[in-house]
Amino acid sequence: MSASPNDSTEETTAVFPPTYIVIQFSRHIRTTALVWLVDKICGKRLDGGAELLVRKQPHHDGEGLTLHVSASKIKFLEVAEELELRKRDKCGLIREFTVSQLDDFLEEGMHVDDLLTTAEKQYIVRHELENIRALKEDDQVPGYPAFRLYEGQSIVQVCLHWKLLDRMYPLHDQEALGKLGMKWYWALFRKQPFEEIRLYFGEAVALYFTFLGFYTTSLLVPMVLGFLQLFLSSESIAFFCVFNVLWVTVFLEVWKRKCSELAFTWGTIGMTSLDEPRPNYHGVMGIDVVTGRYQPQFPRWKTNARLYCASLPIVLLCMVGAFFVMLASFWAEEMIIHMKKLHGLEAGGLLVLMPSILYSAVVFIMNCYYRKLATFLTEWENHRTQSQFDRHRVTKLVLFEFVNNFMSLFYIAFYIQDMEMLKNQLTVMLIIFQAINNFQEAILPLLIKCYSKKVTKALKFDAILGNKDNEGSSYIRKRRPTLIHEKDSVIPDHIPALEPDDPRIELAIAEGEMENYEGTYDDYLEIFIQFGYVFLFSSVYPMAALWAVVNNILEIRADAFKLCCLYQRPMAKRVKDTGAWQRAFEAVGAMSIMTNCGLLCMSPQLRRLAPSLTSVEWVLLFVVLEHMLLGIRHILHLVIPDRPEWVRVALARINHQSKQALKNEVTE
């Protein structure tokens, strides 16, 4: 065991820097495992440690250790160079940061502490924690012979899996958060402060809100045209349908350009599949051929074999199962309607609703279990980077959600062929779906938070009364009852502690009880489902865009409020684009061409314009129209480049300067 954590990095008497990650250890963890973990966090990198700074939080009997984790200034700079973070230099170029050229990145009057954003520092600390990997001699967690380790495994992830660590979360900066909130969720009619969102929450969250704002603004044109259609003749439906289909293509292509601009500005445009491996990536430890670092190695063909030979068939089987559950719901409803007509059942009205109610409950249960299955399969496939893992997991989940949310509409449109029923179903699903989501995401957590505060106050008041009557202990002790630990379960005294009046202590306790924000998946999914409702069947319900705009204006502020006030601060993630979601939206966009062309050819308004055409001729017309629109879509894809000219020029300039710098080094 090392003499004292942090002795090698900073003096223990120095002021502890801001806390970037809080780690709560289980109160049942054995002392040998606890000391081993703390030594790994603080130890030298040569000994398999992360060289981070720690302070323990004052605790009471029966509580587990709560550790505040930070890093020294030089540590942040060294890891930033190692992770190849891109920063803007004095010349305005965004290039890879290097410690040796630190002065090139510091503008006049700029302090070295301001070089990295809060989100980047949090990302660095988390990266170092999750990349504490088991050495050859670390074959098990000390004190737990059953918890086996293999070389290269992420120790922190193993401890989280086995509940030796209860949780790991970053702390909010209340001052910065208050300023951000005033410019964000309180400013209803202002532009979102995207750059400040990125600096505080990281690129992943900033990109989601940028996409939501960009998408909502783009919806204004379909909304206006859909509103105008109410006052025009029904024969104009074909025009609006074709326009919406082309609008989807232009919107997605322009968004890709926007992503390139943001990724270049944020310094994430160079992220590839050969980047730093994610914490749970496992394999035989070896020298990486690209970086030259000692990292886990796993054959790509094994990952592909698992993906296509096992995961894909299982996902398809689940989709087929979800489709048959949907059909069973429709068949049961039709059967009840038939029995009602046949026997004249008085309670038939309630019985007709039962299949839909049961179907909704079954879908909810299936989604819960399917998410666990998708996560397990993606983990088993062993993808190298976090972006690859997220992309394949999202793809699995989106396929299943597509069946659950849209197949009933396809069934009504092309099997039952009842356009009025389709319009009513689409209206109800869109409005109810959005109303439930807004209530579930913003109003319900707020009500729960207010109720929990009242309960806490009541408990605190009871505790005070109990103290007066000498029948109880303090409020904190009542909330955290003393438990009997194992004989050797003692929190070591050699770990330096925060001052008792440090405000981070109360902050860590309060935020530790908040709900965890699990990432932007659910937020993107909500937009994806809305996008499908609006454009897959836009020829039937052109007013869908209006409801989408109204919802999204509220959604932006509701999501901002819940992120700032109701959830733990999310871990910062670096992204260069929307990943699998871009492909999902493009797939729906391509599908909307086929669905809307099919609906147009079946619509009575269009058929009245050419009553002499036979069914075969209408099918041929559908094929011709569909192929024309697909061709226009492909032309737009070729005409609109993924990267704007200024980004391509800037990247070429950086590449040229890198070559020149390399030549100069060789000649010297």
mmCIF file of N, CA, C and O in Angstrom, residues 32-33 36-37 138-149 155 158-159 162 164:
data_model
loop_
_atom_site.group_PDB
_atom_site.id
_atom_site.type_symbol
_atom_site.label_atom_id
_atom_site.label_comp_id
_atom_site.label_asym_id
_atom_site.label_seq_id
_atom_site.Cartn_x
_atom_site.Cartn_y
_atom_site.Cartn_z
ATOM 1 N N THR A 32 -9.730 -4.611 2.359
ATOM 2 C CA THR A 32 -8.637 -4.935 1.431
ATOM 3 C C THR A 32 -8.974 -4.484 0.018
ATOM 4 O O THR A 32 -8.119 -3.929 -0.689
ATOM 5 N N ALA A 33 -10.217 -4.693 -0.397
ATOM 6 C CA ALA A 33 -10.642 -4.271 -1.734
ATOM 7 C C ALA A 33 -10.701 -2.750 -1.819
ATOM 8 O O ALA A 33 -10.307 -2.158 -2.832
ATOM 9 N N TRP A 36 -7.182 -1.324 -2.002
ATOM 10 C CA TRP A 36 -6.638 -1.673 -3.330
ATOM 11 C C TRP A 36 -7.184 -0.737 -4.400
ATOM 12 O O TRP A 36 -6.443 -0.239 -5.251
ATOM 13 N N LEU A 37 -8.501 -0.456 -4.353
ATOM 14 C CA LEU A 37 -9.115 0.423 -5.342
ATOM 15 C C LEU A 37 -8.612 1.855 -5.214
ATOM 16 O O LEU A 37 -8.294 2.509 -6.215
ATOM 17 N N ASP A 138 -3.100 -9.032 -11.227
ATOM 18 C CA ASP A 138 -4.440 -8.758 -10.707
ATOM 19 C C ASP A 138 -5.426 -9.798 -11.236
ATOM 20 O O ASP A 138 -6.237 -9.527 -12.121
ATOM 21 N N ASP A 139 -5.353 -11.009 -10.697
ATOM 22 C CA ASP A 139 -6.228 -12.072 -11.183
ATOM 23 C C ASP A 139 -7.570 -12.112 -10.462
ATOM 24 O O ASP A 139 -8.473 -12.840 -10.859
ATOM 25 N N GLN A 140 -7.712 -11.327 -9.387
ATOM 26 C CA GLN A 140 -8.968 -11.274 -8.655
ATOM 27 C C GLN A 140 -9.033 -9.980 -7.853
ATOM 28 O O GLN A 140 -8.020 -9.324 -7.636
ATOM 29 N N VAL A 141 -10.251 -9.601 -7.453
ATOM 30 C CA VAL A 141 -10.409 -8.441 -6.577
ATOM 31 C C VAL A 141 -10.010 -8.868 -5.173
ATOM 32 O O VAL A 141 -10.543 -9.855 -4.649
ATOM 33 N N PRO A 142 -9.045 -8.188 -4.536
ATOM 34 C CA PRO A 142 -8.605 -8.588 -3.193
ATOM 35 C C PRO A 142 -9.779 -8.699 -2.220
ATOM 36 O O PRO A 142 -10.625 -7.806 -2.137
ATOM 37 N N GLY A 143 -9.818 -9.802 -1.499
ATOM 38 C CA GLY A 143 -10.898 -10.039 -0.551
ATOM 39 C C GLY A 143 -12.102 -10.723 -1.162
ATOM 40 O O GLY A 143 -13.023 -11.122 -0.445
ATOM 41 N N TYR A 144 -12.110 -10.877 -2.502
ATOM 42 C CA TYR A 144 -13.239 -11.505 -3.202
ATOM 43 C C TYR A 144 -12.696 -12.512 -4.221
ATOM 44 O O TYR A 144 -12.581 -12.197 -5.412
ATOM 45 N N PRO A 145 -12.350 -13.702 -3.792
ATOM 46 C CA PRO A 145 -11.772 -14.694 -4.717
ATOM 47 C C PRO A 145 -12.694 -15.049 -5.874
ATOM 48 O O PRO A 145 -12.230 -15.450 -6.944
ATOM 49 N N ALA A 146 -14.024 -14.887 -5.678
ATOM 50 C CA ALA A 146 -14.975 -15.248 -6.733
ATOM 51 C C ALA A 146 -15.019 -14.197 -7.843
ATOM 52 O O ALA A 146 -15.467 -14.488 -8.953
ATOM 53 N N PHE A 147 -14.557 -12.978 -7.570
ATOM 54 C CA PHE A 147 -14.595 -11.908 -8.561
ATOM 55 C C PHE A 147 -13.283 -11.934 -9.349
ATOM 56 O O PHE A 147 -12.319 -11.256 -9.023
ATOM 57 N N ARG A 148 -13.264 -12.737 -10.399
ATOM 58 C CA ARG A 148 -12.060 -12.938 -11.178
ATOM 59 C C ARG A 148 -11.826 -11.780 -12.149
ATOM 60 O O ARG A 148 -12.760 -11.154 -12.654
ATOM 61 N N LEU A 149 -10.558 -11.495 -12.413
ATOM 62 C CA LEU A 149 -10.154 -10.462 -13.355
ATOM 63 C C LEU A 149 -9.266 -11.073 -14.426
ATOM 64 O O LEU A 149 -8.549 -12.036 -14.163
ATOM 65 N N ILE A 155 -11.085 -2.182 -14.232
ATOM 66 C CA ILE A 155 -11.343 -2.523 -12.833
ATOM 67 C C ILE A 155 -12.563 -1.775 -12.303
ATOM 68 O O ILE A 155 -13.393 -2.348 -11.588
ATOM 69 N N VAL A 158 -15.742 -3.397 -13.493
ATOM 70 C CA VAL A 158 -15.972 -4.657 -12.779
ATOM 71 C C VAL A 158 -16.558 -4.382 -11.401
ATOM 72 O O VAL A 158 -17.511 -5.037 -10.970
ATOM 73 N N CYS A 159 -16.010 -3.403 -10.716
ATOM 74 C CA CYS A 159 -16.487 -3.078 -9.363
ATOM 75 C C CYS A 159 -17.902 -2.503 -9.389
ATOM 76 O O CYS A 159 -18.690 -2.748 -8.473
ATOM 77 N N TRP A 162 -20.189 -5.603 -9.909
ATOM 78 C CA TRP A 162 -20.334 -6.441 -8.722
ATOM 79 C C TRP A 162 -20.810 -5.654 -7.505
ATOM 80 O O TRP A 162 -20.812 -6.183 -6.388
ATOM 81 N N LEU A 164 -19.513 -3.327 -5.816
ATOM 82 C CA LEU A 164 -18.538 -2.859 -4.847
ATOM 83 C C LEU A 164 -18.505 -1.332 -4.844
ATOM 84 O O LEU A 164 -18.174 -0.709 -3.836
#
